[in-house]
Coordinates of C-alpha atoms and ligand atoms in Angstrom, one line a residue:
X145 CA -19.6 -75.7 -60.9
X146 CA -17.3 -72.7 -60.4
X147 CA -16.4 -71.2 -57.0
X148 CA -15.8 -67.5 -56.6
X149 CA -14.2 -66.1 -53.4
X150 CA -14.9 -62.7 -51.9
X151 CA -14.4 -60.7 -48.7
X152 CA -15.1 -57.3 -47.3
X153 CA -14.9 -55.5 -44.1
X154 CA -17.5 -53.4 -42.2
X155 CA -16.9 -50.2 -40.3
X156 CA -19.0 -51.1 -37.3
X157 CA -20.8 -54.2 -36.0
X158 CA -24.4 -53.0 -36.9
X159 CA -27.2 -54.7 -38.8
X160 CA -27.5 -52.0 -41.5
X161 CA -23.7 -51.9 -42.1
X162 CA -23.7 -55.7 -42.5
X163 CA -26.6 -55.6 -44.9
X164 CA -24.9 -52.9 -46.9
X165 CA -21.5 -54.7 -47.0
X166 CA -23.0 -58.0 -48.0
X167 CA -25.2 -56.4 -50.8
X168 CA -22.2 -54.5 -52.1
X169 CA -20.0 -57.6 -52.1
X170 CA -22.5 -59.8 -53.9
X171 CA -23.3 -57.1 -56.4
X172 CA -19.6 -56.8 -57.3
X173 CA -19.2 -60.5 -57.5
X174 CA -22.2 -60.7 -59.9
X175 CA -21.2 -57.7 -62.1
X176 CA -17.5 -58.6 -62.3
X177 CA -18.3 -62.2 -63.3
X178 CA -21.2 -61.3 -65.6
X179 CA -23.7 -63.3 -63.5
X180 CA -27.3 -62.7 -62.7
X181 CA -28.8 -63.7 -59.3
X182 CA -30.4 -66.9 -60.6
X183 CA -26.9 -68.3 -61.5
X184 CA -25.8 -68.2 -57.8
X185 CA -26.3 -71.8 -56.6
X186 CA -25.1 -71.4 -53.1
X187 CA -23.3 -68.9 -50.9
X188 CA -21.3 -69.8 -47.8
X189 CA -20.4 -66.9 -45.5
X190 CA -18.0 -66.7 -42.6
X191 CA -17.5 -63.7 -40.4
X192 CA -14.9 -62.8 -37.8
X193 CA -15.8 -63.4 -34.2
X194 CA -16.3 -59.6 -33.6
X195 CA -19.4 -59.6 -35.8
X196 CA -22.7 -60.3 -33.9
X197 CA -25.3 -57.9 -35.1
X198 CA -26.7 -59.9 -38.1
X199 CA -26.2 -63.1 -40.1
X200 CA -24.6 -62.3 -43.5
X201 CA -26.8 -65.1 -45.0
X202 CA -29.9 -63.3 -43.9
X203 CA -28.5 -60.1 -45.3
X204 CA -27.9 -61.9 -48.7
X205 CA -31.5 -63.1 -48.7
X206 CA -32.7 -59.6 -48.0
X207 CA -30.5 -58.3 -50.8
X208 CA -32.5 -60.4 -53.3
X209 CA -30.7 -63.7 -53.4
X210 CA -33.8 -65.8 -53.0
X211 CA -33.2 -68.9 -55.1
X212 CA -29.8 -70.1 -53.7
X213 CA -28.9 -71.9 -50.5
X214 CA -27.3 -69.6 -47.9
X215 CA -25.2 -70.4 -44.9
X216 CA -23.1 -68.4 -42.4
X217 CA -20.6 -69.4 -39.8
X218 CA -18.3 -67.7 -37.3
X219 CA -14.5 -67.9 -37.7
X220 CA -12.2 -68.5 -34.8
X221 CA -10.5 -65.5 -33.3
X222 CA -7.0 -65.5 -34.9
X223 CA -4.4 -63.2 -33.4
X224 CA -3.3 -60.6 -35.9
X225 CA -6.2 -61.5 -38.3
X226 CA -8.3 -59.0 -40.0
X227 CA -11.1 -57.4 -37.9
X228 CA -14.8 -57.0 -38.8
X229 CA -14.4 -59.1 -41.9
X230 CA -17.0 -61.0 -43.9
X231 CA -15.9 -63.7 -46.3
X232 CA -18.0 -65.4 -48.9
X233 CA -17.6 -68.5 -51.1
X234 CA -20.0 -68.4 -54.0
X235 CA -20.9 -71.5 -56.1
X236 CA -22.2 -70.7 -59.5
X237 CA -23.5 -72.9 -62.3
X238 CA -21.7 -71.3 -65.3
X239 CA -18.5 -72.1 -67.1
X240 CA -16.5 -68.9 -66.4
X241 CA -13.0 -68.1 -65.2
X242 CA -13.8 -66.7 -61.8
X243 CA -12.9 -63.2 -60.7
X244 CA -12.5 -63.1 -57.0
X245 CA -13.6 -59.9 -55.3
X246 CA -11.9 -58.3 -52.2
X247 CA -13.3 -55.0 -51.1
X248 CA -12.5 -52.3 -48.5
X249 CA -10.1 -53.5 -45.8
X250 CA -10.2 -57.0 -47.1
X251 CA -8.2 -55.9 -50.2
X252 CA -5.1 -56.6 -48.2
X253 CA -6.0 -60.3 -48.1
X254 CA -5.5 -60.7 -51.8
X255 CA -3.4 -57.8 -53.0
X256 CA -2.0 -60.2 -55.5
X257 CA -5.3 -59.9 -57.4
X258 CA -5.0 -56.2 -57.8
X259 CA -2.4 -54.4 -59.9
X260 CA 1.4 -54.4 -59.1
X261 CA 2.3 -52.7 -55.8
X262 CA 5.4 -52.5 -53.8
X263 CA 6.2 -52.3 -50.1
X264 CA 9.5 -50.7 -49.1
X265 CA 11.1 -51.8 -45.8
X266 CA 14.3 -50.1 -45.0
X267 CA 16.5 -50.1 -41.9
X268 CA 19.9 -50.9 -40.5
X269 CA 21.3 -54.4 -40.1
X270 CA 19.5 -56.5 -37.5
X271 CA 16.4 -54.2 -37.4
X272 CA 14.4 -57.3 -38.4
X273 CA 13.5 -56.1 -41.9
X274 CA 14.5 -59.2 -43.8
X275 CA 12.5 -61.6 -41.5
X276 CA 9.6 -59.2 -41.4
X277 CA 9.7 -58.6 -45.2
X278 CA 9.8 -62.4 -45.7
X279 CA 6.8 -63.0 -43.5
X280 CA 4.8 -60.1 -44.8
X281 CA 5.4 -61.2 -48.4
X282 CA 4.2 -64.7 -47.6
X283 CA 1.1 -63.3 -45.9
X284 CA 0.3 -61.0 -48.9
X285 CA 1.1 -63.8 -51.3
X286 CA 3.7 -61.7 -53.2
X287 CA 7.5 -61.9 -53.7
X288 CA 10.1 -60.8 -51.2
X289 CA 13.1 -59.1 -52.8
X290 CA 16.1 -59.0 -50.5
X291 CA 18.2 -56.3 -52.0
X292 CA 21.0 -56.8 -49.5
X293 CA 21.5 -60.3 -51.0
X294 CA 22.4 -58.6 -54.3
X295 CA 25.1 -56.4 -52.7
X296 CA 26.3 -59.5 -50.9
X297 CA 26.5 -61.5 -54.1
X298 CA 28.7 -58.8 -55.7
X299 CA 30.9 -58.8 -52.6
X300 CA 31.3 -62.6 -52.9
X301 CA 32.4 -62.2 -56.6
X302 CA 34.8 -59.5 -55.7
X303 CA 36.3 -61.5 -52.8
X304 CA 36.6 -64.6 -55.1
X305 CA 38.5 -62.5 -57.6
X306 CA 41.0 -61.4 -55.0
X307 CA 40.2 -57.7 -55.6
X308 CA 40.1 -55.1 -52.9
X309 CA 36.5 -54.2 -52.1
X310 CA 37.6 -50.5 -51.6
X311 CA 38.9 -50.3 -55.1
X312 CA 36.0 -48.8 -57.1
X313 CA 37.5 -49.3 -60.6
X314 CA 38.4 -52.9 -60.0
X315 CA 35.0 -53.6 -58.4
X316 CA 33.2 -52.0 -61.3
X317 CA 35.2 -54.0 -63.8
X318 CA 34.1 -57.2 -62.1
X319 CA 30.5 -56.0 -61.9
X320 CA 30.5 -55.3 -65.7
X321 CA 31.6 -58.9 -66.4
X322 CA 29.4 -60.7 -63.8
X323 CA 26.0 -62.2 -64.5
X324 CA 23.9 -61.5 -61.4
X325 CA 20.4 -63.0 -61.2
X326 CA 17.7 -63.4 -58.6
X327 CA 15.1 -66.2 -59.0
X328 CA 12.0 -66.8 -56.9
X329 CA 11.5 -70.5 -56.4
X330 CA 8.2 -71.2 -54.5
X331 CA 8.4 -67.5 -53.4
X332 CA 11.9 -68.0 -51.9
X333 CA 14.7 -65.9 -53.4
X334 CA 17.8 -67.6 -54.7
X335 CA 20.7 -65.4 -55.7
X336 CA 23.0 -66.5 -58.5
X337 CA 26.4 -65.3 -59.6
X338 CA 27.3 -66.4 -63.1
X339 CA 24.7 -69.1 -62.8
X340 CA 25.9 -70.5 -59.5
X341 CA 23.6 -70.3 -56.5
X342 CA 25.4 -68.3 -53.8
X343 CA 22.3 -67.9 -51.5
X344 CA 24.1 -69.7 -48.6
X345 CA 27.6 -68.3 -49.1
X346 CA 26.4 -64.7 -49.0
X347 CA 25.3 -65.2 -45.4
X348 CA 28.9 -65.8 -44.2
X349 CA 29.9 -63.3 -41.5
X350 CA 32.8 -61.8 -43.4
X351 CA 30.6 -61.0 -46.4
X352 CA 28.6 -58.4 -44.5
X353 CA 31.2 -55.7 -44.2
X354 CA 32.5 -56.4 -47.7
X355 CA 28.9 -56.0 -49.0
X356 CA 28.6 -52.7 -47.2
X357 CA 31.9 -51.5 -48.7
X358 CA 31.0 -52.6 -52.2
X359 CA 27.7 -50.8 -51.9
X360 CA 29.4 -47.5 -51.3
X361 CA 30.5 -47.3 -54.9
X362 CA 28.0 -45.2 -56.9
X363 CA 28.3 -47.3 -60.1
X364 CA 27.5 -50.4 -58.2
X365 CA 24.4 -48.8 -56.5
X366 CA 23.1 -47.4 -59.8
X367 CA 23.4 -50.7 -61.5
X368 CA 21.8 -52.8 -58.8
X369 CA 19.0 -50.2 -58.2
X370 CA 18.1 -50.5 -61.8
X371 CA 17.8 -54.3 -61.5
X372 CA 15.7 -53.9 -58.4
X373 CA 13.3 -51.4 -60.2
X374 CA 13.0 -53.8 -63.1
X375 CA 11.8 -56.6 -60.8
X376 CA 9.6 -54.3 -58.7
X377 CA 7.8 -52.9 -61.8
X378 CA 7.1 -56.4 -63.1
X379 CA 5.6 -58.0 -60.0
X380 CA 4.2 -57.0 -56.6
X381 CA 6.9 -57.3 -54.0
X382 CA 8.1 -56.4 -50.6
X383 CA 11.6 -55.0 -51.0
X384 CA 14.0 -54.8 -48.0
X385 CA 17.1 -52.7 -48.0
X386 CA 18.6 -49.3 -47.0
X387 CA 17.5 -47.0 -49.8
X388 CA 14.3 -48.5 -51.3
X389 CA 12.0 -45.7 -50.1
X390 CA 14.4 -42.9 -50.9
X391 CA 16.2 -44.0 -54.0
X392 CA 15.1 -47.2 -55.6
X393 CA 11.4 -46.7 -55.4
X394 CA 10.6 -43.2 -54.1
X395 CA 7.0 -43.8 -55.3
X396 CA 6.6 -47.1 -53.5
X397 CA 3.0 -47.7 -52.4
X398 CA 3.9 -48.4 -48.8
X399 CA 7.1 -47.4 -47.0
X400 CA 8.3 -48.5 -43.6
X401 CA 11.6 -47.9 -41.7
X402 CA 12.5 -50.3 -39.0
X403 CA 15.0 -49.6 -36.2
X404 CA 16.1 -51.2 -33.0
X405 CA 18.9 -50.4 -30.5
X406 CA 22.4 -51.6 -31.5
X407 CA 22.4 -54.0 -28.6
X408 CA 19.2 -55.7 -29.8
X409 CA 20.3 -55.8 -33.4
X410 CA 23.7 -57.3 -32.5
X411 CA 21.9 -59.9 -30.3
X412 CA 19.6 -60.9 -33.2
X413 CA 22.5 -61.3 -35.6
X414 CA 24.5 -63.2 -33.0
X415 CA 21.7 -65.7 -32.3
X416 CA 21.1 -66.1 -36.1
X417 CA 24.8 -66.8 -36.8
X418 CA 25.3 -69.1 -33.8
X419 CA 22.2 -71.1 -34.8
X420 CA 23.9 -71.6 -38.2
X421 CA 27.0 -73.0 -36.4
X422 CA 29.3 -70.0 -36.6
X423 CA 31.6 -69.1 -33.7
X424 CA 31.1 -65.4 -33.0
X425 CA 32.4 -62.9 -30.5
X426 CA 29.4 -60.8 -29.5
X427 CA 31.3 -57.6 -28.7
X428 CA 33.2 -57.8 -32.1
X429 CA 29.9 -58.4 -33.9
X430 CA 28.2 -55.4 -32.2
X431 CA 31.2 -53.2 -33.1
X432 CA 31.0 -54.4 -36.7
X433 CA 27.3 -53.6 -36.9
X434 CA 27.9 -50.1 -35.6
X435 CA 30.7 -49.6 -38.1
X436 CA 28.5 -50.9 -40.9
X437 CA 25.7 -48.5 -39.9
X438 CA 28.1 -45.7 -40.0
X439 CA 29.4 -46.6 -43.5
X440 CA 25.9 -47.2 -44.8
X441 CA 24.6 -43.9 -43.4
X442 CA 27.5 -41.8 -44.5
X443 CA 28.1 -42.9 -48.0
X444 CA 27.5 -40.2 -50.7
X445 CA 25.0 -42.0 -52.9
X446 CA 21.7 -43.3 -51.6
X447 CA 22.7 -43.7 -47.9
X448 CA 20.7 -45.6 -45.3
X449 CA 18.0 -43.1 -44.5
X450 CA 14.4 -43.0 -43.5
X451 CA 12.2 -41.5 -46.3
X452 CA 10.1 -38.6 -45.1
X453 CA 7.0 -40.5 -45.8
X454 CA 8.1 -43.8 -44.4
X455 CA 6.4 -45.1 -41.2
X456 CA 9.0 -45.6 -38.4
X457 CA 8.7 -48.7 -36.3
X458 CA 11.1 -49.4 -33.4
X459 CA 11.2 -53.2 -33.3
X460 CA 13.4 -53.4 -30.1
X461 CA 10.6 -54.7 -28.0
X462 CA 8.5 -56.3 -30.6
X463 CA 8.2 -59.9 -31.9
X464 CA 8.3 -60.6 -35.7
X465 CA 4.5 -61.3 -35.6
X466 CA 3.9 -57.9 -33.9
X467 CA 5.9 -56.0 -36.5
X468 CA 4.1 -57.8 -39.4
X469 CA 0.8 -57.2 -37.8
X470 CA 1.6 -53.5 -37.3
X471 CA 2.7 -53.1 -40.9
X472 CA -0.5 -54.9 -42.1
X473 CA -2.8 -52.6 -40.1
X474 CA -1.0 -49.5 -41.4
X475 CA -1.4 -50.8 -45.0
X476 CA -5.0 -51.6 -44.3
X477 CA -5.6 -48.0 -43.0
X478 CA -4.3 -46.7 -46.3
X479 CA -6.5 -48.8 -48.6
Ligands
DC1861 O1 20.6 -56.1 -45.5 P1 22.1 -56.8 -45.5 O2 22.7 -56.9 -44.2 O3 22.0 -58.1 -46.2 O4 22.9 -55.8 -46.5 C1 24.3 -56.0 -46.7 C2 24.9 -54.7 -47.1 O5 24.5 -54.3 -48.4 C3 24.6 -53.5 -46.2 O6 25.5 -53.3 -45.1 C4 24.6 -52.3 -47.1 C5 24.3 -52.9 -48.5 N1 22.9 -52.6 -48.9 C6 22.7 -51.4 -49.5 O7 23.6 -50.5 -49.5 N2 21.5 -51.1 -50.0 C7 20.5 -52.0 -49.9 N3 19.3 -51.6 -50.5 C8 20.7 -53.2 -49.3 C9 21.9 -53.5 -48.8

């Protein structure tokens, strides 16, 4: 027995629309898996709680699936979940490698099944992009590439070498000799410098400003952007940074730019660092964030900037869940 998953969305909660959507989904499942209707043993449907007009199981029967057992159930109302969605689980008596089918708005549920795509999330420090990118990537079942971690890793190496982060020549010499890698273990990024995992060290407060300074140097940017493109072209990922939508991947499939007031951004960073046990002066942190914004915005190559086609989201008054949900609905509108 093989199980094939599928899902689709309807435009309106009406009987004819449900019948059309179910027939389309089952036809696609059949044709993409080389099945005829007799090979369908059983189909279990679930539909979101905003669908009342018709039973998907009845629609399947009317679409010609006479010989298999059919069943529909209603799903709980989950906040932030997809609206007007019908899901199917198809049991077939055939030894095949199943191809799962996600149509219309439901494509977003399993974008990992379609070809490689990238989501760019740019914004200043503390705008929430890293947390949001992480959550979004988990929801989409794809990788989160934290590009800031790569600049931070370079900064750590430069600091360890006792070199001035402002000295472009010296920084570039170090960069040429260093082996910088990112790995994804269980979907979580680990950042390695010469084979040593520096994922925790790069989060130390003094590394932030050093990373911003290192990232001003054009050679550093060009080198790291190339590495980021290499990863993004190989696998679907959500990339967060400052220049993803403008410089690294100007053709990214989806682009977002997150902002928040300096006060809110500083408060978020403060809470984060204090939770990790650091002793932080709030005013000094706020001032550093503003200085870092200035440096990131005013550098000559690939500065912090919203791409013309990026969707702007002010996260000052929003929870992480709200931002992720807003991004997902914008992505869904585009599919
Ligand atoms: O996102 P973050 O705070 O971890 O980034 C640290 C610094 O790295 C940031 O101040 C500027 C630089 N950076 C960059 O220039 N371009 C990126 N795509 C990501 C980070």
